[in-house]
Short mmCIF file of C-alpha atoms and ligand atoms in Angstrom, two decimals:
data_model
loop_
_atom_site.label_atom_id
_atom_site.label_comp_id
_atom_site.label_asym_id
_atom_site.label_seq_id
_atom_site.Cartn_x
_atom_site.Cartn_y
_atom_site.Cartn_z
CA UNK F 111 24.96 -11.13 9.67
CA UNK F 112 23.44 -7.55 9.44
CA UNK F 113 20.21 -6.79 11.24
CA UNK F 114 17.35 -6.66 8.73
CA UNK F 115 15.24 -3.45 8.57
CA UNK F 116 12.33 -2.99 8.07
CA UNK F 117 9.79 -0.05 7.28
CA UNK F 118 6.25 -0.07 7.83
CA UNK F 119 4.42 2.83 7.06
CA UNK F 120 1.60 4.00 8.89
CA UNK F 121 1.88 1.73 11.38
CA UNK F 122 0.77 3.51 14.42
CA UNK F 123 -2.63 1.47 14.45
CA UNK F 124 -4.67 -1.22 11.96
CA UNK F 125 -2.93 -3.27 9.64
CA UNK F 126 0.03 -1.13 9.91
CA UNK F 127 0.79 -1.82 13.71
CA UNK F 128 0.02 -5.30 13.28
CA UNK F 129 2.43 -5.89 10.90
CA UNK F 130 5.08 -4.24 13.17
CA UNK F 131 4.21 -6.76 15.68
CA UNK F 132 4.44 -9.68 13.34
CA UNK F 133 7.83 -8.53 12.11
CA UNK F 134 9.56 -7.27 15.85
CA UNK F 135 8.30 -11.17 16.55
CA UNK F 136 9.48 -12.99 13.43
CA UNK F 137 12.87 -10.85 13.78
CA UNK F 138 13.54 -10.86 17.50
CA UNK F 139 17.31 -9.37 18.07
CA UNK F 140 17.95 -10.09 14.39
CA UNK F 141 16.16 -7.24 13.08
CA UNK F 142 15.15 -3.50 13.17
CA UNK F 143 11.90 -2.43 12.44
CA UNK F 144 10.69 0.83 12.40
CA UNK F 145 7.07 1.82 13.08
CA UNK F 146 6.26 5.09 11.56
CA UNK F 147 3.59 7.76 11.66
CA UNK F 148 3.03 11.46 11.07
CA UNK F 149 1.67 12.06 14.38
CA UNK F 150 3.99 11.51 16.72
CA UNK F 151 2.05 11.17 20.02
CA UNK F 152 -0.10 8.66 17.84
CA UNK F 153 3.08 6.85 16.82
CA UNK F 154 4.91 6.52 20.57
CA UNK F 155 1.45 5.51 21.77
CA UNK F 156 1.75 2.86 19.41
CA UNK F 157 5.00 1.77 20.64
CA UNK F 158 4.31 1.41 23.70
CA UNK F 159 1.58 -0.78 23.39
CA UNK F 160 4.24 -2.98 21.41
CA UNK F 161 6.76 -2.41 24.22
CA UNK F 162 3.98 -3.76 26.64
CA UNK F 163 4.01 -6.92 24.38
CA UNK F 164 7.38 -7.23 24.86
CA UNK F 165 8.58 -6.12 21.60
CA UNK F 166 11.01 -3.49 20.69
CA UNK F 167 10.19 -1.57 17.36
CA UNK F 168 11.46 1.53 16.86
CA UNK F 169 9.83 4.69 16.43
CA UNK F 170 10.05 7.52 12.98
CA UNK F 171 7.61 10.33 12.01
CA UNK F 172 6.97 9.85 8.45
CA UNK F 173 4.13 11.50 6.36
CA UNK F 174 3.54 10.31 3.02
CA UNK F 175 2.27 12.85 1.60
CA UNK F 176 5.68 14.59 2.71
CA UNK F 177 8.67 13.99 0.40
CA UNK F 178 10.66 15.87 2.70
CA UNK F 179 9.44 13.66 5.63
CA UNK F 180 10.41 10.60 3.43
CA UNK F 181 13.77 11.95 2.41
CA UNK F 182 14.49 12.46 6.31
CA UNK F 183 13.74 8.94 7.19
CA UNK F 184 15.48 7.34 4.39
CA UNK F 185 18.81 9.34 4.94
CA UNK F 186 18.46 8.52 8.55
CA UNK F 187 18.29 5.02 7.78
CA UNK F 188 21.15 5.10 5.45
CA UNK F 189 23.36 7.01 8.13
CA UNK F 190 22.69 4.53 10.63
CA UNK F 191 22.39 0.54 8.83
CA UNK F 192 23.61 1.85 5.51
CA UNK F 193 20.52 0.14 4.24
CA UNK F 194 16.81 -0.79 4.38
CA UNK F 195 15.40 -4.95 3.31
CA UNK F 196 11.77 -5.00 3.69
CA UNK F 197 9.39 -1.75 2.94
CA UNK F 198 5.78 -1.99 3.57
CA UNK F 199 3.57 0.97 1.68
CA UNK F 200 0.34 0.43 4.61
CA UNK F 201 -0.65 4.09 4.93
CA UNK F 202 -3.84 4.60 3.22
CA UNK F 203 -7.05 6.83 3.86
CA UNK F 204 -10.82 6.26 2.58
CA UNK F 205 -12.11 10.06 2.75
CA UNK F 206 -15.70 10.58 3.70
CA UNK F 207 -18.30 10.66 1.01
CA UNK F 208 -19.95 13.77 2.05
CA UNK F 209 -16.96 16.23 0.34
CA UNK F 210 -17.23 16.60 -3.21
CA UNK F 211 -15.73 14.18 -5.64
CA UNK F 212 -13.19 15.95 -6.83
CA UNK F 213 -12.05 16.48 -3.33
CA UNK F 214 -12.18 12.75 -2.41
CA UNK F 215 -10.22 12.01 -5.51
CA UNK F 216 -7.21 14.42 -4.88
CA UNK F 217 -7.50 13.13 -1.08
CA UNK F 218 -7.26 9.64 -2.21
CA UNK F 219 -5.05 9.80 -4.71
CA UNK F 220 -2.35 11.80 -3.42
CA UNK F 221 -2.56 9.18 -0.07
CA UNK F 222 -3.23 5.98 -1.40
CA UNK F 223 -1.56 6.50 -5.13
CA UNK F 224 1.46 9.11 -4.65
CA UNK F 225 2.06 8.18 -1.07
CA UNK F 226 3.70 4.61 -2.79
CA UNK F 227 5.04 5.73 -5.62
CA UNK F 228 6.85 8.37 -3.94
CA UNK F 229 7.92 6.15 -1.15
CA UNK F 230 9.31 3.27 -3.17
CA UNK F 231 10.96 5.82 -5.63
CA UNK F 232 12.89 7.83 -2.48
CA UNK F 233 13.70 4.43 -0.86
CA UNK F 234 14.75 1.95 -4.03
CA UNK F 235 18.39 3.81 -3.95
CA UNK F 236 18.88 2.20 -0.27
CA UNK F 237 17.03 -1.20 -0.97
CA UNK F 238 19.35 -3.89 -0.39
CA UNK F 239 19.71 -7.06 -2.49
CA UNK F 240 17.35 -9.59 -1.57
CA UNK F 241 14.98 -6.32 -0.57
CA UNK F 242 11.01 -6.55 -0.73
CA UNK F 243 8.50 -3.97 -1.17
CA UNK F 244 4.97 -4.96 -0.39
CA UNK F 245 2.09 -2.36 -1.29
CA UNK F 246 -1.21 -2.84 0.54
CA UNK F 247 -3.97 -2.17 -2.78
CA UNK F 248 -7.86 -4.15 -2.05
CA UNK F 249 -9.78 -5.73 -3.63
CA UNK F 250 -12.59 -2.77 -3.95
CA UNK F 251 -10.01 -1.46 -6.48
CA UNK F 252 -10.78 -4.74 -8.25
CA UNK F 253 -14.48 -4.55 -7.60
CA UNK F 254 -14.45 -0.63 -8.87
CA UNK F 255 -12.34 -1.97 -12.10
CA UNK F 256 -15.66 -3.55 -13.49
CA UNK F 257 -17.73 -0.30 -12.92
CA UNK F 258 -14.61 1.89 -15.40
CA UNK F 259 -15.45 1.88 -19.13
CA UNK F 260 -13.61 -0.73 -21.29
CA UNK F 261 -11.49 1.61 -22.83
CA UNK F 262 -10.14 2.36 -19.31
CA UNK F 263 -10.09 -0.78 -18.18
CA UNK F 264 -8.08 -1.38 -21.64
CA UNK F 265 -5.50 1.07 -20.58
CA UNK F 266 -5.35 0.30 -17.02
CA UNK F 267 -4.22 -3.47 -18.36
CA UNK F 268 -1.67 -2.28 -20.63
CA UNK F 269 0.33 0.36 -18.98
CA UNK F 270 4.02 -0.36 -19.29
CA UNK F 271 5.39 2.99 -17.53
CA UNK F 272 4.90 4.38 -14.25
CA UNK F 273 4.30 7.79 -16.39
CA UNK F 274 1.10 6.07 -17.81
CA UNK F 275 -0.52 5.15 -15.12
CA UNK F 276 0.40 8.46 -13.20
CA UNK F 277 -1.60 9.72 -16.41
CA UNK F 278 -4.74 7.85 -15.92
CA UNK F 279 -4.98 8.82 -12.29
CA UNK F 280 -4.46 12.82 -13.41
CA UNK F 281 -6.78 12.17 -16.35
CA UNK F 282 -9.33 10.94 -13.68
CA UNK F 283 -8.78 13.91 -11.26
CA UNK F 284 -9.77 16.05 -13.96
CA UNK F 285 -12.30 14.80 -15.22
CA UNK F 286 -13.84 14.59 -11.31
CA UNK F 287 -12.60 18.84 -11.30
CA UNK F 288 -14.36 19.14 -14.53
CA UNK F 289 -17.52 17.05 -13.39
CA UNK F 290 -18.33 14.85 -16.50
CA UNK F 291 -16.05 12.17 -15.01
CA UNK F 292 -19.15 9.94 -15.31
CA UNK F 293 -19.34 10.11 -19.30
CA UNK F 294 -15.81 9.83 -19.48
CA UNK F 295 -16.09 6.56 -18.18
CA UNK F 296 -15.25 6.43 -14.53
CA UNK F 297 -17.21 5.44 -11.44
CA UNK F 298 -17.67 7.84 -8.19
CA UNK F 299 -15.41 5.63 -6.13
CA UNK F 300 -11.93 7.02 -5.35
CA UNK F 301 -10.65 5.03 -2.84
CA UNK F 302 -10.92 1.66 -5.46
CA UNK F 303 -9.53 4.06 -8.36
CA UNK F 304 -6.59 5.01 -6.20
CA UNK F 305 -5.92 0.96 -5.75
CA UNK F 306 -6.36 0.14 -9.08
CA UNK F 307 -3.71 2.57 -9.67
CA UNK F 308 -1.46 1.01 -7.13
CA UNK F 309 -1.89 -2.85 -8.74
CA UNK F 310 -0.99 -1.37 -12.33
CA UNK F 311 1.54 0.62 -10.47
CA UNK F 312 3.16 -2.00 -8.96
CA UNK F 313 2.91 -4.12 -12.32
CA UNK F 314 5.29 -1.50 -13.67
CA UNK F 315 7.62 -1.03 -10.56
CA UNK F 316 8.23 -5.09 -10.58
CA UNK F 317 8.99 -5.27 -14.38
CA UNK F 318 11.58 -2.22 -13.93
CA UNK F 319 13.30 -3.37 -10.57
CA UNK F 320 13.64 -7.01 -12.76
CA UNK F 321 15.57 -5.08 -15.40
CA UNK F 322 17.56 -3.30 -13.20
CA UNK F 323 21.41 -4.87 -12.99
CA UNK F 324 21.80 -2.35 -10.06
CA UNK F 325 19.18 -4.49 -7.93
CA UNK F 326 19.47 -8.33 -7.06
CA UNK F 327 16.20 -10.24 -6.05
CA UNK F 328 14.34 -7.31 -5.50
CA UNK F 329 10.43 -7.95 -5.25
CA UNK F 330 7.86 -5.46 -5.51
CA UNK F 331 4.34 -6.52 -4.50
CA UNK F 332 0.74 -5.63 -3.81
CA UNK F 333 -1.78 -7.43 -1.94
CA UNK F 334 -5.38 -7.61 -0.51
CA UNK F 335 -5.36 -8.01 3.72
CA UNK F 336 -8.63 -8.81 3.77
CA UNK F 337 -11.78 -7.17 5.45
CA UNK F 338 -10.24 -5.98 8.77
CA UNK F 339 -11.69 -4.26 12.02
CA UNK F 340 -9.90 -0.76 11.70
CA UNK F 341 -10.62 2.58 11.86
CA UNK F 342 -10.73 3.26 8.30
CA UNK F 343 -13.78 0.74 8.33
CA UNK F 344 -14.92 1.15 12.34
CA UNK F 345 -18.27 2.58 10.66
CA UNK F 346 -19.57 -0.16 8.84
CA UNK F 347 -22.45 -2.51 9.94
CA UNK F 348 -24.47 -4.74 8.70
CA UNK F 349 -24.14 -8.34 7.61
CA UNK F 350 -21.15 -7.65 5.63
CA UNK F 351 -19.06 -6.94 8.57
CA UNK F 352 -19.32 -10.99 9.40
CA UNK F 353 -16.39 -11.77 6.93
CA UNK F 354 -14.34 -9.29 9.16
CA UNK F 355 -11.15 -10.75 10.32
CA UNK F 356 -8.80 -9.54 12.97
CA UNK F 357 -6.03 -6.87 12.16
CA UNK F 358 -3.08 -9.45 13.48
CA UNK F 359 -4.47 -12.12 10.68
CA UNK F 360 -4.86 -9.25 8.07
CA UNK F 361 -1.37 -8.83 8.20
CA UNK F 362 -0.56 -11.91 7.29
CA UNK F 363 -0.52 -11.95 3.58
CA UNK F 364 1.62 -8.74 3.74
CA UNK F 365 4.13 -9.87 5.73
CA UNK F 366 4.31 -13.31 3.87
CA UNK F 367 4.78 -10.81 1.08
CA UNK F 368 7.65 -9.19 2.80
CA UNK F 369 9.59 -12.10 4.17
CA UNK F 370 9.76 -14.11 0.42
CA UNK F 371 12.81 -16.63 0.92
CA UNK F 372 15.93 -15.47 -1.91
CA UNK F 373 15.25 -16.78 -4.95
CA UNK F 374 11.85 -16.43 -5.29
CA UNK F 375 11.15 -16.01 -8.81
CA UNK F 376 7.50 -16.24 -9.41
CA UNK F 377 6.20 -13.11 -7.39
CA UNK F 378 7.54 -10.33 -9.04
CA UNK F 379 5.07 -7.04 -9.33
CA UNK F 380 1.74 -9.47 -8.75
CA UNK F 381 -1.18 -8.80 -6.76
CA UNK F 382 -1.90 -11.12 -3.74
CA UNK F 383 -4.58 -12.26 -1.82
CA UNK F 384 -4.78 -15.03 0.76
CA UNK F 385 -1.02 -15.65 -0.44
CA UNK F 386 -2.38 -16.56 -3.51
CA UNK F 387 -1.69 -14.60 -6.42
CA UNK F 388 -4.44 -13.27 -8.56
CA UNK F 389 -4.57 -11.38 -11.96
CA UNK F 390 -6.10 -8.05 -10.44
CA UNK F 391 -6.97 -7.34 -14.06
CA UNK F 392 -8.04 -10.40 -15.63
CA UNK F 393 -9.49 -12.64 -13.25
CA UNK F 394 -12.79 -11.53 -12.36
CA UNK F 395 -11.91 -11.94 -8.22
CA UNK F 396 -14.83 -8.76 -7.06
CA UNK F 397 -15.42 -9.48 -3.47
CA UNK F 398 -18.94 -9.47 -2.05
CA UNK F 399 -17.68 -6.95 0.84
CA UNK F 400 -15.65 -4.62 0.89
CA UNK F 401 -11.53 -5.72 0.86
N1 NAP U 289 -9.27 -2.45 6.72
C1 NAP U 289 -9.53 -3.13 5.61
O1 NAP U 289 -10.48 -3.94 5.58
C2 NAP U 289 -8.66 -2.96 4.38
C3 NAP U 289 -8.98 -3.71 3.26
C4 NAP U 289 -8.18 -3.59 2.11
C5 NAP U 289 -7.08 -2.73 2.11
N2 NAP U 289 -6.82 -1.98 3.24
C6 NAP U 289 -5.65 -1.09 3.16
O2 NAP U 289 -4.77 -1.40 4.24
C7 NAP U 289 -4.04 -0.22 4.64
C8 NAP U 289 -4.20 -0.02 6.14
O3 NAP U 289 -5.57 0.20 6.40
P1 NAP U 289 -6.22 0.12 7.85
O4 NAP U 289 -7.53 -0.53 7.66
O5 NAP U 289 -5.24 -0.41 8.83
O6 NAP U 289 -6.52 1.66 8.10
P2 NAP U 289 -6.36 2.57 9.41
O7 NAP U 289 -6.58 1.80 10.65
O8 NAP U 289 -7.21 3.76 9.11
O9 NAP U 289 -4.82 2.96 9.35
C9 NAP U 289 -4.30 3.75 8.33
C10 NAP U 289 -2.93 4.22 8.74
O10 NAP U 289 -2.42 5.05 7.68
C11 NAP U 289 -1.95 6.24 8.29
N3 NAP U 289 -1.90 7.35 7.36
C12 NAP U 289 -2.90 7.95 6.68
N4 NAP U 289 -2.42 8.97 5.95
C13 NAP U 289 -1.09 9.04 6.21
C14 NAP U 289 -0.04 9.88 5.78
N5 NAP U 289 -0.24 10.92 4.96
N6 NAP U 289 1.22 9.62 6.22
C15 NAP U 289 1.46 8.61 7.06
N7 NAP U 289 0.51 7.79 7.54
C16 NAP U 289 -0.75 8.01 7.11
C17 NAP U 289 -2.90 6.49 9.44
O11 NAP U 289 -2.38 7.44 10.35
P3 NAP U 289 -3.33 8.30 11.34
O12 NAP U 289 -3.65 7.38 12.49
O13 NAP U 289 -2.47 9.45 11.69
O14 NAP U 289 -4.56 8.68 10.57
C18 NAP U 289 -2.95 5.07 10.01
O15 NAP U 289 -1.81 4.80 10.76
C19 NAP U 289 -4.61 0.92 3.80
O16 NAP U 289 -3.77 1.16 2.70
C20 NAP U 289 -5.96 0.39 3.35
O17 NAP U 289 -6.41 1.00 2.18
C21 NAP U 289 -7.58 -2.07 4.35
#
């Protein structure tokens, strides 16, 4: 049997590095996983608190906002296990609020939107059969769905190419450049736009990969961690912080997500949460805290 391998992008701390830990354990000897980052002191800092551990994950610099970065690591993976099983899209930012909207919105969406889509496009060629991609979205994208206009929220339901919803996100970036973004229907919250995009994005990406003869039991998936200690959220306080759990337990819908047994074939281009799968845009599921 072939090693598995495994990607997990920015996985030099959070969610991202917890995930590498749950996979180096789950795989032992029987698998490669690769924990990525674009800094690479950050990312061998990261490894060796793994090595400590007694796990053995291997390091990549990968910046995904870098097509050239991604190209690198997915020919170097091709080059050396011809393939890749399980890729996790984890890398995500939430920009300060203090730079203007526009500016949050480009951030945001070129991180948290194009930083998947261009990752599972560059990588699908080398996806094996059996393969699963698991996207990290939240469940603020499904809080800020009920603050977008109905119209938008019409759209956002019915998109049935990847084109389409790239076309939303550009319409919003211009209408944040052009500053009437608020009568054309959209709220002043980027970071739950950009995961909005990434649920109807991976809506799409699961209904092509099923078409596609090319690719057998291929699963594309999104999910909610939960409300996790990290740095993206090391300034909030407050009350809210009390449904906080720890970064090793938000992994574990993700990595569920990535280890689906062959044959699975009712989790194809869903959103998760809990391991439970939720209609991101029918369901009303708006968390009290931020997820
Ligand atoms: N924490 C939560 O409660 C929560 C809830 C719902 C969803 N999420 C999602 O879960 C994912 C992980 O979040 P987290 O809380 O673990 O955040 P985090 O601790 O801030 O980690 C984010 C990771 O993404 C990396 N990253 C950012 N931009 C990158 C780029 N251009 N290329 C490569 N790596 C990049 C960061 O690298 P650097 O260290 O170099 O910055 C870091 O490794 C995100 O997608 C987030 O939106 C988190």
């Amino acid at each position: 049997m072939p090693q598995k391998v495994a990607v997990v992008t920015g996985s030099n701390t959070g969610i991202g590095l917890a995930m590498v830990r749950a996979l180096c354990k789950h795989f032992g000897e029987n698998g490669v996983v690769y924990l990525t980052a674009r800094n690479e002191e950050r990312g061998m800092q990261a490894v060796e608190v793994l090595k400590k551990e007694g796990l053995n994950p291997r390091f990549h610099l990968l910046d995904v906002n870098d097509v050239t970065s991604m190209e690198k690591l997915r020919d170097d993976i091709k080059t050396e296990h011809g393939g890749v099983d399980i890729l996790i899209n984890n890398a995500g930012i939430l920009s300060k609020f203090d730079i203007p909207m526009y500016e949050q919105a480009v951030e945001m969406t070129n991180t948290n939107y194009h930083g998947v889509l261009l990752m599972t496009n560059t990588f699908l060629p080398i996806i094996r059969d059996g393969g699963r991609v698991v996207q990290l979205a939240s469940l603020m994208g499904a809080r800020t769905f009920y603050d977008i206009s109905e119209e938008l929220q019409h759209r956002f339901r019915d998109v049935s190419t990847v084109e389409e919803v790239t076309g939303l996100m550009n319409e919003y970036i211009k209408a944040t450049k052009e500053g009437d973004f608020k009568t054309k229907g959209w709220p002043d919250l980027a970071y739950g736009i950009s995961k909005i995009g990434v649920a109807a994005l991976t809506k799409v990406q699961g209904e092509n990969v099923s078409k596609d003869k090319s690719k057998k039991d291929v699963l594309i998936n999104c999910c909610c961690p939960g409300y996790i200690r990290t740095n993206m959220t090391a300034t909030h306080t407050g009350e809210d912080t009390k449904s906080m759990i720890s970064q090793d337990q938000g992994a574990d819908t993700p990595v569920y997500l990535s280890l689906l047994p062959a044959g699975t074939n009712d989790l194809q281009g869903k959103f998760v949460t809990k391991r439970m799968v939720k209609n991101y845009f029918k369901d009303d599921i708006r968390p009290v805290t931020f997820e």
